[in-house]
Coordinates of C-alpha atoms and ligand atoms in Angstrom, one line a residue:
Chain A
M192 CA 164.9 171.2 -53.0
S193 CA 165.4 171.8 -56.9
T194 CA 164.4 169.9 -59.9
A195 CA 166.7 168.2 -62.3
T196 CA 166.3 166.8 -65.1
I197 CA 167.4 163.4 -65.6
A198 CA 166.9 161.4 -68.9
D199 CA 164.7 164.2 -70.2
T200 CA 162.2 163.7 -67.5
P201 CA 162.2 166.4 -64.8
V202 CA 162.7 165.0 -61.1
E203 CA 162.8 166.3 -57.4
L204 CA 166.3 166.1 -55.5
N205 CA 167.1 167.2 -52.1
D206 CA 169.8 169.5 -50.7
E207 CA 172.0 166.1 -50.9
G208 CA 170.9 164.8 -53.9
F209 CA 168.5 162.5 -53.4
F210 CA 165.4 161.5 -54.7
V211 CA 163.0 163.1 -52.9
N212 CA 159.9 160.7 -54.9
P213 CA 161.2 157.4 -55.4
E214 CA 158.1 156.9 -57.9
Q215 CA 159.8 159.5 -59.9
W216 CA 162.9 157.1 -60.9
T217 CA 162.8 154.8 -63.8
E218 CA 165.5 152.4 -64.8
S219 CA 166.7 154.6 -68.1
M220 CA 167.8 157.4 -65.4
A221 CA 170.5 155.1 -63.6
D222 CA 173.3 155.6 -66.0
E223 CA 172.9 159.2 -66.0
L224 CA 172.8 159.4 -62.3
A225 CA 175.6 157.2 -62.2
R226 CA 177.9 159.3 -64.5
R227 CA 177.0 162.3 -62.3
E228 CA 178.6 160.1 -59.2
G229 CA 181.7 159.8 -61.7
I230 CA 180.7 156.2 -62.4
D231 CA 181.0 155.6 -66.6
E232 CA 179.4 152.2 -66.6
L233 CA 176.9 150.5 -64.5
T234 CA 178.1 146.7 -64.3
S235 CA 175.4 143.8 -63.6
A236 CA 176.6 143.8 -60.1
H237 CA 175.6 147.5 -59.5
W238 CA 172.4 146.6 -60.9
T239 CA 172.1 144.1 -58.5
V240 CA 172.7 146.7 -55.7
I241 CA 170.6 149.1 -57.2
R242 CA 167.7 146.7 -57.9
F243 CA 168.2 145.6 -54.0
M244 CA 168.5 149.1 -52.7
R245 CA 165.2 149.4 -54.4
S246 CA 163.5 146.6 -53.2
E247 CA 164.1 147.0 -49.4
Y248 CA 163.1 150.6 -49.7
F249 CA 160.2 149.8 -50.6
D250 CA 160.1 146.9 -47.9
K251 CA 160.9 148.5 -44.9
G252 CA 160.6 152.3 -45.7
T253 CA 164.7 152.8 -45.7
G254 CA 167.4 152.0 -48.1
P255 CA 169.8 149.6 -46.2
T256 CA 173.3 150.7 -44.6
V257 CA 176.4 149.3 -45.9
R258 CA 177.1 147.0 -43.2
V259 CA 173.4 145.4 -44.0
L260 CA 173.9 145.3 -48.0
G261 CA 177.0 143.7 -47.2
K262 CA 175.4 140.8 -45.1
S263 CA 172.0 140.5 -47.4
S264 CA 172.6 141.8 -50.9
G265 CA 175.4 138.5 -51.7
I266 CA 178.1 141.3 -52.6
S267 CA 180.8 141.5 -49.8
V268 CA 181.6 144.8 -48.3
K269 CA 185.3 145.0 -50.1
E270 CA 183.5 144.5 -53.0
L271 CA 180.6 147.4 -52.7
Y272 CA 183.5 150.0 -51.9
Q273 CA 185.0 149.1 -55.3
L274 CA 181.5 149.2 -57.2
F275 CA 180.8 152.3 -55.5
P276 CA 184.2 153.9 -53.9
K277 CA 182.7 157.0 -52.5
G278 CA 180.7 155.1 -50.4
P279 CA 178.3 152.3 -51.3
A280 CA 175.1 153.3 -49.2
K281 CA 175.1 156.8 -50.2
V282 CA 176.1 156.6 -53.7
A283 CA 173.7 153.7 -54.3
A284 CA 171.0 155.2 -52.8
R285 CA 171.3 158.5 -55.3
I286 CA 171.7 156.2 -58.5
A287 CA 168.8 154.0 -57.2
G288 CA 166.7 156.9 -56.7
I289 CA 165.8 156.3 -53.1
P290 CA 166.1 158.7 -49.5
K291 CA 169.3 158.7 -48.2
P292 CA 169.3 155.5 -46.2
R293 CA 168.5 156.2 -42.6
G294 CA 171.5 155.4 -40.5
C295 CA 171.3 154.9 -36.9
I296 CA 171.4 156.8 -34.1
Chain B
M134 CA 143.8 129.7 -15.9
S135 CA 147.5 131.3 -15.3
Q136 CA 149.4 132.6 -18.2
R137 CA 153.0 132.6 -18.6
V138 CA 155.7 135.4 -19.6
I139 CA 158.9 134.4 -20.8
V140 CA 161.4 137.1 -20.4
L141 CA 164.5 136.4 -22.6
G142 CA 167.6 138.2 -21.1
G143 CA 167.9 139.6 -17.3
G144 CA 169.7 142.8 -18.1
T145 CA 168.1 146.0 -17.7
G146 CA 165.4 145.8 -19.9
G147 CA 164.6 142.1 -18.8
T148 CA 164.5 142.8 -15.3
L149 CA 162.4 146.3 -15.1
V150 CA 159.8 144.6 -17.2
A151 CA 159.9 141.3 -14.9
N152 CA 159.6 143.5 -11.9
R153 CA 156.8 146.0 -13.3
L154 CA 154.6 143.0 -14.5
R155 CA 154.9 141.3 -11.0
R156 CA 153.2 144.5 -9.6
I157 CA 150.4 144.3 -11.5
F158 CA 149.8 140.7 -11.6
D159 CA 149.4 138.3 -9.0
A160 CA 151.6 134.8 -9.3
E161 CA 148.0 133.4 -9.9
E162 CA 147.2 135.0 -12.8
L163 CA 150.8 135.2 -14.4
E164 CA 153.9 133.2 -14.1
I165 CA 157.0 135.0 -14.9
L166 CA 160.4 133.5 -15.9
V167 CA 163.3 135.8 -16.8
V168 CA 166.5 133.8 -18.6
D169 CA 169.8 134.9 -18.8
Q170 CA 172.8 132.8 -19.6
D171 CA 175.1 134.1 -16.7
D172 CA 174.0 135.4 -13.3
R173 CA 176.3 138.6 -13.2
H174 CA 174.1 141.8 -13.9
V175 CA 176.9 144.6 -15.2
Y176 CA 176.1 148.1 -14.9
Q177 CA 177.1 148.9 -18.4
P178 CA 177.6 152.7 -18.0
G179 CA 180.3 152.2 -15.5
L180 CA 182.4 150.7 -17.8
L181 CA 183.5 153.7 -19.3
F182 CA 185.1 154.8 -16.1
V183 CA 187.3 151.6 -15.7
P184 CA 190.0 152.4 -17.8
F185 CA 190.3 155.5 -15.7
G186 CA 190.8 154.2 -12.1
L187 CA 187.6 155.5 -11.6
S188 CA 185.7 152.1 -11.0
H189 CA 186.1 148.8 -11.1
T190 CA 184.8 145.7 -12.6
D191 CA 183.8 144.6 -8.7
D192 CA 181.8 147.8 -8.2
I193 CA 179.6 147.3 -11.2
V194 CA 178.1 143.8 -11.2
R195 CA 175.8 142.1 -8.8
P196 CA 174.1 138.9 -9.1
R197 CA 170.8 139.0 -11.4
S198 CA 168.6 136.8 -9.4
Q199 CA 169.0 139.4 -6.3
Q200 CA 167.6 142.1 -8.7
L201 CA 164.0 140.2 -9.6
S202 CA 161.4 140.7 -6.9
H203 CA 160.0 137.5 -5.4
D204 CA 157.5 134.9 -7.1
I205 CA 159.8 135.8 -10.5
G206 CA 161.1 132.5 -11.9
F207 CA 165.2 132.8 -12.9
V208 CA 166.5 130.0 -15.5
E209 CA 170.0 130.3 -15.5
A210 CA 170.4 128.9 -19.3
A211 CA 171.3 129.9 -22.7
V212 CA 168.8 130.7 -25.4
D213 CA 169.3 128.5 -28.3
G214 CA 166.2 129.7 -30.3
V215 CA 162.4 130.5 -30.7
D216 CA 159.6 128.5 -32.1
I217 CA 157.1 131.4 -33.0
Q218 CA 154.7 129.1 -34.4
A219 CA 154.8 126.8 -31.4
N220 CA 155.1 129.5 -29.0
S221 CA 158.3 127.8 -27.3
V222 CA 161.7 128.8 -26.7
N223 CA 164.4 126.2 -26.6
L224 CA 167.3 126.1 -24.4
V225 CA 171.0 125.0 -25.2
D226 CA 170.7 122.6 -22.2
G227 CA 168.0 121.0 -24.3
R228 CA 164.9 122.2 -22.1
T229 CA 161.8 123.5 -23.7
L230 CA 159.4 126.2 -22.1
D231 CA 156.3 127.3 -23.5
Y232 CA 155.1 130.9 -23.4
D233 CA 151.7 132.8 -23.9
V234 CA 153.7 136.6 -24.4
L235 CA 157.7 136.6 -24.7
V236 CA 159.7 139.5 -24.5
V237 CA 162.9 139.8 -25.9
A238 CA 165.3 141.8 -23.9
S239 CA 168.5 140.3 -24.8
G240 CA 170.3 143.1 -25.7
A241 CA 173.4 143.7 -28.2
V242 CA 176.7 141.7 -28.2
L243 CA 179.9 142.8 -30.0
L244 CA 181.0 141.0 -32.8
P245 CA 184.9 142.0 -32.9
E246 CA 185.8 139.0 -35.0
E247 CA 183.5 140.0 -37.6
T248 CA 186.6 143.0 -38.2
Q249 CA 189.5 142.0 -40.4
G250 CA 192.5 141.7 -37.8
L251 CA 190.8 143.1 -35.0
T252 CA 191.1 140.1 -32.8
G253 CA 194.4 139.4 -34.5
P254 CA 198.1 140.2 -33.4
G255 CA 197.8 143.3 -30.9
W256 CA 194.2 142.3 -29.3
M257 CA 194.5 143.2 -25.6
E258 CA 198.0 144.4 -26.1
R259 CA 197.8 147.1 -28.0
V260 CA 194.2 147.3 -29.4
F261 CA 191.2 147.4 -26.9
T262 CA 187.3 147.9 -26.1
F263 CA 186.1 149.4 -23.0
Y264 CA 182.5 148.0 -24.0
S265 CA 183.5 144.6 -22.1
P266 CA 184.3 144.2 -18.7
E267 CA 187.6 142.1 -19.6
G268 CA 188.5 144.8 -22.2
A269 CA 187.8 148.0 -19.6
A270 CA 189.6 146.0 -17.2
A271 CA 193.0 145.5 -19.3
L272 CA 192.4 149.1 -20.6
E273 CA 193.0 150.2 -17.7
G274 CA 196.6 148.5 -17.5
A275 CA 197.2 149.8 -20.5
L276 CA 197.0 153.4 -20.3
A277 CA 198.5 153.2 -16.9
K278 CA 201.3 152.0 -18.5
F279 CA 201.1 154.5 -21.3
D280 CA 203.2 157.9 -21.7
G281 CA 203.3 159.4 -24.8
G282 CA 202.0 158.6 -28.6
R283 CA 198.7 158.3 -30.5
L284 CA 195.7 157.6 -29.1
V285 CA 192.9 156.8 -31.3
V286 CA 189.2 155.8 -30.3
N287 CA 187.3 154.5 -33.4
V288 CA 183.4 153.1 -33.8
V289 CA 183.8 150.5 -36.3
D290 CA 180.1 151.0 -37.5
M291 CA 176.9 152.0 -36.0
P292 CA 174.7 151.0 -34.4
I293 CA 176.1 150.7 -31.3
K294 CA 175.3 151.0 -27.4
C295 CA 175.3 154.9 -25.9
P296 CA 176.7 156.4 -28.9
V297 CA 178.0 159.4 -26.6
A298 CA 180.2 156.6 -25.1
P299 CA 183.1 156.8 -27.3
L300 CA 182.9 160.8 -26.9
E301 CA 183.1 160.4 -23.1
F302 CA 185.7 158.3 -23.5
Y303 CA 188.0 160.7 -25.3
F304 CA 187.4 163.7 -23.2
L305 CA 187.8 161.9 -20.1
A306 CA 191.4 160.7 -22.1
D307 CA 192.1 164.3 -22.3
W308 CA 191.5 165.0 -18.5
Y309 CA 193.1 161.7 -17.6
F310 CA 196.4 162.9 -19.4
R311 CA 196.3 166.5 -18.0
E312 CA 195.9 165.4 -14.6
R313 CA 199.4 162.9 -15.2
G314 CA 200.9 166.1 -16.5
I315 CA 201.9 164.2 -20.0
R316 CA 198.8 165.8 -22.3
D317 CA 201.6 167.3 -24.5
R318 CA 203.2 163.9 -25.6
V319 CA 199.0 162.7 -26.2
S320 CA 197.7 162.8 -29.7
L321 CA 194.0 162.2 -28.9
T322 CA 191.9 161.6 -32.6
Y323 CA 188.3 160.1 -33.0
V324 CA 187.7 158.2 -36.0
T325 CA 184.0 157.5 -37.2
P326 CA 181.8 156.2 -39.6
L327 CA 179.5 159.0 -39.5
D328 CA 179.8 162.6 -41.1
A329 CA 180.1 164.3 -37.3
A330 CA 181.2 163.3 -34.2
F331 CA 177.3 163.3 -33.2
T332 CA 174.2 162.6 -35.2
K333 CA 172.1 165.2 -34.5
P334 CA 172.8 168.9 -35.4
I335 CA 172.5 171.2 -32.5
A336 CA 174.4 168.8 -29.9
S337 CA 176.8 168.4 -32.6
R338 CA 177.7 171.9 -32.6
Q339 CA 177.9 172.0 -29.2
L340 CA 180.0 169.0 -28.9
G341 CA 182.5 169.8 -32.0
G342 CA 183.0 173.2 -30.3
M343 CA 184.2 171.3 -26.4
R344 CA 186.2 168.7 -28.9
E345 CA 188.1 171.6 -30.7
E346 CA 188.9 173.4 -27.1
K347 CA 190.4 170.2 -25.7
D348 CA 192.5 169.4 -28.9
I349 CA 190.8 166.4 -30.0
E350 CA 191.1 165.3 -33.9
L351 CA 188.0 164.3 -35.7
V352 CA 188.5 162.0 -38.8
T353 CA 184.9 161.5 -40.1
E354 CA 183.1 158.9 -42.9
F355 CA 185.9 156.3 -41.9
N356 CA 184.7 152.9 -42.5
T357 CA 187.1 150.6 -40.9
G358 CA 187.9 147.4 -42.9
E359 CA 191.0 146.7 -41.2
V360 CA 192.4 146.7 -37.7
D361 CA 196.1 145.9 -37.7
G362 CA 197.0 145.6 -34.3
E363 CA 200.5 144.7 -34.9
G364 CA 201.4 147.2 -37.4
G365 CA 199.1 150.0 -35.3
R366 CA 196.8 150.8 -38.5
L367 CA 193.1 151.5 -38.9
V368 CA 192.5 150.8 -42.4
A369 CA 189.3 152.2 -44.2
Y370 CA 187.5 150.3 -47.0
D371 CA 188.4 153.1 -49.1
G372 CA 191.7 153.0 -48.4
R373 CA 192.5 155.7 -45.7
E374 CA 194.8 154.7 -43.1
V375 CA 195.2 156.0 -39.6
P376 CA 198.2 155.2 -37.6
F377 CA 198.1 154.8 -33.4
D378 CA 200.1 153.5 -30.5
L379 CA 197.0 152.8 -28.5
G380 CA 193.8 151.6 -30.3
V381 CA 190.4 151.7 -28.5
V382 CA 188.1 150.4 -30.8
V383 CA 184.0 150.3 -30.1
P384 CA 183.6 146.6 -32.2
L385 CA 180.6 145.8 -34.3
H386 CA 177.2 145.3 -32.8
G387 CA 174.2 142.8 -33.4
G388 CA 171.5 141.1 -31.6
A389 CA 171.8 137.9 -29.8
E390 CA 173.0 135.1 -31.8
Y391 CA 169.6 132.8 -30.9
I392 CA 167.7 135.2 -32.8
G393 CA 169.5 134.3 -36.2
R394 CA 168.8 130.8 -35.5
S395 CA 165.1 131.6 -34.8
P396 CA 163.5 131.5 -38.3
G397 CA 161.4 134.9 -38.8
L398 CA 162.0 136.5 -35.5
G399 CA 165.2 139.1 -36.6
D400 CA 166.8 141.2 -39.1
A401 CA 169.9 141.2 -41.3
L402 CA 172.0 141.9 -38.2
N403 CA 169.7 140.0 -35.5
F404 CA 167.7 143.0 -34.4
V405 CA 164.1 142.2 -33.7
P406 CA 161.8 144.2 -36.4
T407 CA 159.4 146.2 -33.7
D408 CA 156.8 148.8 -33.9
E409 CA 158.4 152.0 -32.9
H410 CA 155.5 153.5 -30.5
T411 CA 154.0 149.9 -29.3
L412 CA 156.9 148.1 -29.1
Q413 CA 155.2 144.9 -30.3
S414 CA 157.4 142.7 -32.6
R415 CA 156.5 143.2 -36.2
T416 CA 157.1 139.1 -36.1
A417 CA 154.4 137.8 -33.9
P418 CA 151.3 139.7 -31.8
N419 CA 152.7 137.9 -28.4
I420 CA 155.9 139.1 -28.7
F421 CA 157.2 142.4 -27.2
V422 CA 160.7 143.7 -27.6
I423 CA 162.7 146.2 -24.8
G424 CA 166.0 147.7 -25.5
D425 CA 168.9 147.1 -27.8
A426 CA 167.2 144.3 -28.8
A427 CA 164.8 146.2 -31.0
N428 CA 165.7 147.7 -34.2
V429 CA 164.0 151.1 -33.5
P430 CA 165.4 154.2 -34.7
A431 CA 166.2 155.3 -31.0
S432 CA 169.6 155.0 -29.5
K433 CA 170.6 151.7 -27.7
A434 CA 170.9 153.4 -24.2
G435 CA 169.6 152.1 -20.4
S436 CA 167.4 155.4 -20.3
V437 CA 165.6 154.5 -23.6
T438 CA 165.2 151.0 -22.4
H439 CA 163.8 152.5 -18.9
F440 CA 161.3 154.5 -20.7
E441 CA 160.1 152.0 -22.9
G442 CA 159.3 149.8 -19.5
E443 CA 156.0 151.4 -18.7
T444 CA 155.1 151.1 -22.8
V445 CA 156.0 147.6 -22.9
V446 CA 154.2 146.4 -19.7
A447 CA 150.9 148.3 -20.6
N448 CA 150.6 146.6 -24.2
I449 CA 151.4 142.9 -22.3
R450 CA 148.3 143.8 -20.1
H451 CA 146.0 144.8 -23.1
F452 CA 147.4 141.9 -24.9
L453 CA 146.4 139.1 -22.2
A454 CA 142.9 141.3 -21.7
D455 CA 142.2 141.1 -25.5
E456 CA 142.2 145.0 -25.6
P457 CA 143.9 147.6 -28.5
L458 CA 147.5 148.3 -27.5
V459 CA 148.6 151.9 -26.9
D460 CA 151.0 153.5 -28.9
N461 CA 152.8 156.0 -26.8
F462 CA 156.6 155.5 -26.7
D463 CA 157.9 158.2 -28.0
G464 CA 161.8 157.5 -28.8
H465 CA 162.7 159.5 -25.5
A466 CA 166.3 159.2 -24.4
N467 CA 168.4 161.0 -21.9
C468 CA 172.3 160.6 -21.4
F469 CA 174.9 162.3 -19.4
I470 CA 177.7 162.9 -21.1
E471 CA 180.9 163.3 -18.7
T472 CA 183.2 165.8 -20.2
G473 CA 186.1 165.6 -17.8
F474 CA 187.2 167.6 -14.9
G475 CA 184.1 166.7 -12.7
K476 CA 181.7 168.1 -14.8
A477 CA 178.7 166.8 -17.6
L478 CA 176.5 167.6 -20.1
L479 CA 173.0 166.4 -20.5
I480 CA 170.7 165.7 -23.4
D481 CA 167.1 165.0 -23.5
F482 CA 165.4 164.0 -26.9
N483 CA 163.4 161.6 -28.7
Y484 CA 162.3 160.4 -32.2
D485 CA 161.1 163.8 -33.3
T486 CA 163.0 166.5 -31.2
E487 CA 167.0 166.6 -31.3
P488 CA 168.6 167.2 -27.8
L489 CA 167.7 171.2 -27.5
P490 CA 169.4 173.5 -24.9
G491 CA 167.1 174.6 -21.8
H492 CA 166.6 173.3 -18.6
F493 CA 165.5 169.7 -17.3
P494 CA 163.2 168.0 -16.6
G495 CA 161.2 171.6 -16.3
R496 CA 162.0 175.3 -16.3
V497 CA 163.7 174.7 -13.0
G498 CA 166.3 171.8 -13.4
L499 CA 169.6 170.4 -14.7
P500 CA 171.1 172.8 -17.6
L501 CA 170.8 170.8 -20.9
L502 CA 173.5 170.9 -23.5
K503 CA 176.0 172.5 -21.1
E504 CA 178.3 171.6 -19.0
S505 CA 177.9 171.5 -15.4
R506 CA 179.0 170.1 -12.0
L507 CA 175.5 169.3 -11.4
N508 CA 175.2 166.7 -14.3
H509 CA 178.4 165.1 -13.5
L510 CA 176.6 164.5 -9.8
G511 CA 173.9 163.2 -11.7
K512 CA 175.6 160.7 -14.0
L513 CA 177.1 159.4 -10.6
M514 CA 173.9 159.5 -9.4
L515 CA 172.8 157.2 -11.9
Q516 CA 174.6 153.9 -10.7
W517 CA 172.7 154.3 -7.1
F518 CA 169.0 154.8 -9.1
Y519 CA 169.9 151.5 -11.6
W520 CA 170.1 149.2 -8.8
H521 CA 167.2 150.9 -6.6
S522 CA 165.0 152.8 -8.7
L523 CA 165.1 151.8 -12.7
L524 CA 165.7 147.6 -12.0
P525 CA 162.9 147.7 -9.4
G526 CA 160.6 149.0 -11.9
R527 CA 159.9 152.0 -9.6
D528 CA 159.2 155.9 -11.2
I529 CA 161.8 158.7 -10.7
P530 CA 159.7 161.0 -9.1
G531 CA 158.8 164.0 -11.1
M532 CA 159.9 161.8 -14.4
G533 CA 157.4 160.2 -16.4
S534 CA 158.4 158.5 -19.8
A535 CA 157.5 160.7 -22.7
M536 CA 160.0 163.7 -23.1
P537 CA 159.2 166.6 -20.6
T538 CA 158.9 169.7 -23.2
A539 CA 158.8 172.6 -20.6
G540 CA 162.3 173.5 -19.9
K541 CA 163.0 173.5 -23.8
P542 CA 163.0 176.3 -26.5
R543 CA 159.2 175.8 -27.5
E544 CA 160.0 176.9 -31.0
L545 CA 162.6 173.7 -31.9
I546 CA 159.8 171.2 -30.3
R547 CA 158.5 169.1 -33.1
K548 CA 155.8 167.1 -32.2
Ligands
FAD295 C1 180.2 151.5 -22.3 C2 178.8 151.5 -22.1 C3 178.5 152.8 -21.7 C4 176.8 152.7 -21.7 N1 176.4 154.2 -21.0 C5 175.3 154.4 -20.6 C6 175.2 155.8 -20.5 O1 175.6 156.7 -19.9 N2 173.7 155.9 -20.2 C7 172.6 155.1 -20.7 O2 171.4 155.4 -20.7 N3 173.1 154.0 -21.4 C8 174.2 153.5 -21.1 N4 174.4 152.3 -21.7 C9 174.1 151.4 -22.6 C10 173.0 150.5 -21.4 O3 174.0 149.6 -20.9 C11 172.2 149.4 -22.3 O4 171.3 150.3 -23.8 C12 171.3 148.8 -21.7 O5 171.6 148.3 -20.7 C13 170.7 147.9 -22.5 O6 169.4 146.9 -21.8 P1 169.0 145.6 -22.2 O7 167.9 144.9 -21.8 O8 168.4 146.0 -23.7 O9 170.8 144.6 -22.6 P2 171.4 144.1 -21.4 O10 171.0 144.5 -20.3 O11 172.5 143.9 -22.2 O12 170.5 142.5 -21.5 C14 171.1 141.8 -22.2 C15 171.0 140.4 -21.4 O13 170.6 139.0 -22.4 C16 171.2 137.8 -22.1 N5 171.7 137.2 -23.5 C17 171.8 137.7 -24.2 N6 172.2 136.1 -25.3 C18 171.4 135.0 -24.5 C19 171.0 134.1 -25.0 N7 171.3 133.4 -25.9 N8 170.6 133.2 -23.7 C20 170.6 133.7 -22.8 N9 170.7 135.0 -22.2 C21 170.8 135.9 -23.1 C22 172.6 138.4 -21.8 O14 173.3 137.9 -20.7 C23 172.1 139.8 -20.9 O15 172.1 139.8 -19.5 C24 176.4 151.7 -22.2 C25 176.6 150.8 -22.2 C26 178.1 150.4 -22.4 C27 178.4 149.1 -23.3

């Protein structure tokens, strides 16, 4: 665990770069978090995914997997990979300030 | 007045719950109906052995109705949907059945058509799955004819039934080609969406070492977007490709389709949101869930289904008596992993404790996380236990439902 400064605010990140406390996240942090993931500009489609990730997290206690994202966010898995080429679920979770989506066992 | 429990699905979970309930309730007190779309109960762990000629589909199928004790009604019909408000089940043939308590035990279905190209040209010719009886039987023929080239085993995405089965498949494939004396002409590759061959760190290390020794390549974090059977390629969403001459694919899984047609019952993948310790659905208090149909964070395995039985049955009894439920299901799973050459490994774990080394069930017993002949015999004996002990709903002597801790390193057990 380490403390990082995002948009001039200290936040707790775990070893894999996921937020420890999703409450520390604010919308103004997203641009900087995205740049850390190699995404220069967040489009409205990125924002659809980010908001969906957060609402699922607060609703269900875990962020969605890529497959669930593809089924319920209104954006297909193919497009999700265009938006977040390095892996939609993990990257979007980091930008949305939620813990790593609990995959399946 | 007599009450009625309807069990949807007469597979592993549905059968054992119905039989256990019958033992504690008289027929006058409780009517029990099991609904299934067919009368062929498949011992699914046996499917792993079929492609290698070690078992045949005829040997692993029995009539469902014969696994149910007398005084349990068996309805052979497909479920069309559940009306949660009306407490009723609609069957495809038009009948409607009312229930006081519903048990969802309809398992998981394979969804090969959800992956682009998978069921297109080459399906069942060059691309197979051993997850269905038809697929496993067809793969036996293809393996027998295979005399060299690239064999690729791919899991499209989680969750899948028995997450160790693909690993067992490549271990057995290694053994099979060595027996045939052509292992040097076959390359074996495992392509997985996970970041390692297995999800749990200690077991992952042990299994990874064995995979390397057996010369099986690993491709990780591969999210299959397309299977090109004709061209012999797996294509990932990120553009990576893995070529193959023979593809063995574990397709996407989802809950039964009728769940999607039952408003409020399931999630986006048609699994049923379920409390992981009481196994009561989050949808309605009189709906309980057992086995692969539940979205609890446990493996989709027959052993988990078996251990869930005790909690589900206790809670149906408590619910009918208006008593508080017990929340004692711990996510216990117990899986033999065939590693070829007459050996197997055993893993035992639950929600909190990952598979650990040691012995099962106590200090003296089967070795855990270690290859042994004894474990292989254990795996073979499972089939007998399945029909004669697990389905009838009997406890296996010396083995409770909760994960045993006696034979494991104490400092690694998490509570
Ligand atoms: C290849 C393979 C290997 C495996 N190996 C192992 C192993 O080694 N160890 C282990 O513990 N587990 C293993 N498993 C997993 C195990 O078989 C399952 O987890 C277990 O059978 C789940 O039981 P269930 O009752 O949830 O579902 P099932 O036993 O699959 O039963 C579901 C039932 O619901 C019925 N149904 C579905 N939809 C409808 C409908 N609309 N109308 C009516 N009926 C319906 C189906 O016909 C089916 O009979 C393996 C599975 C596979 C595929």
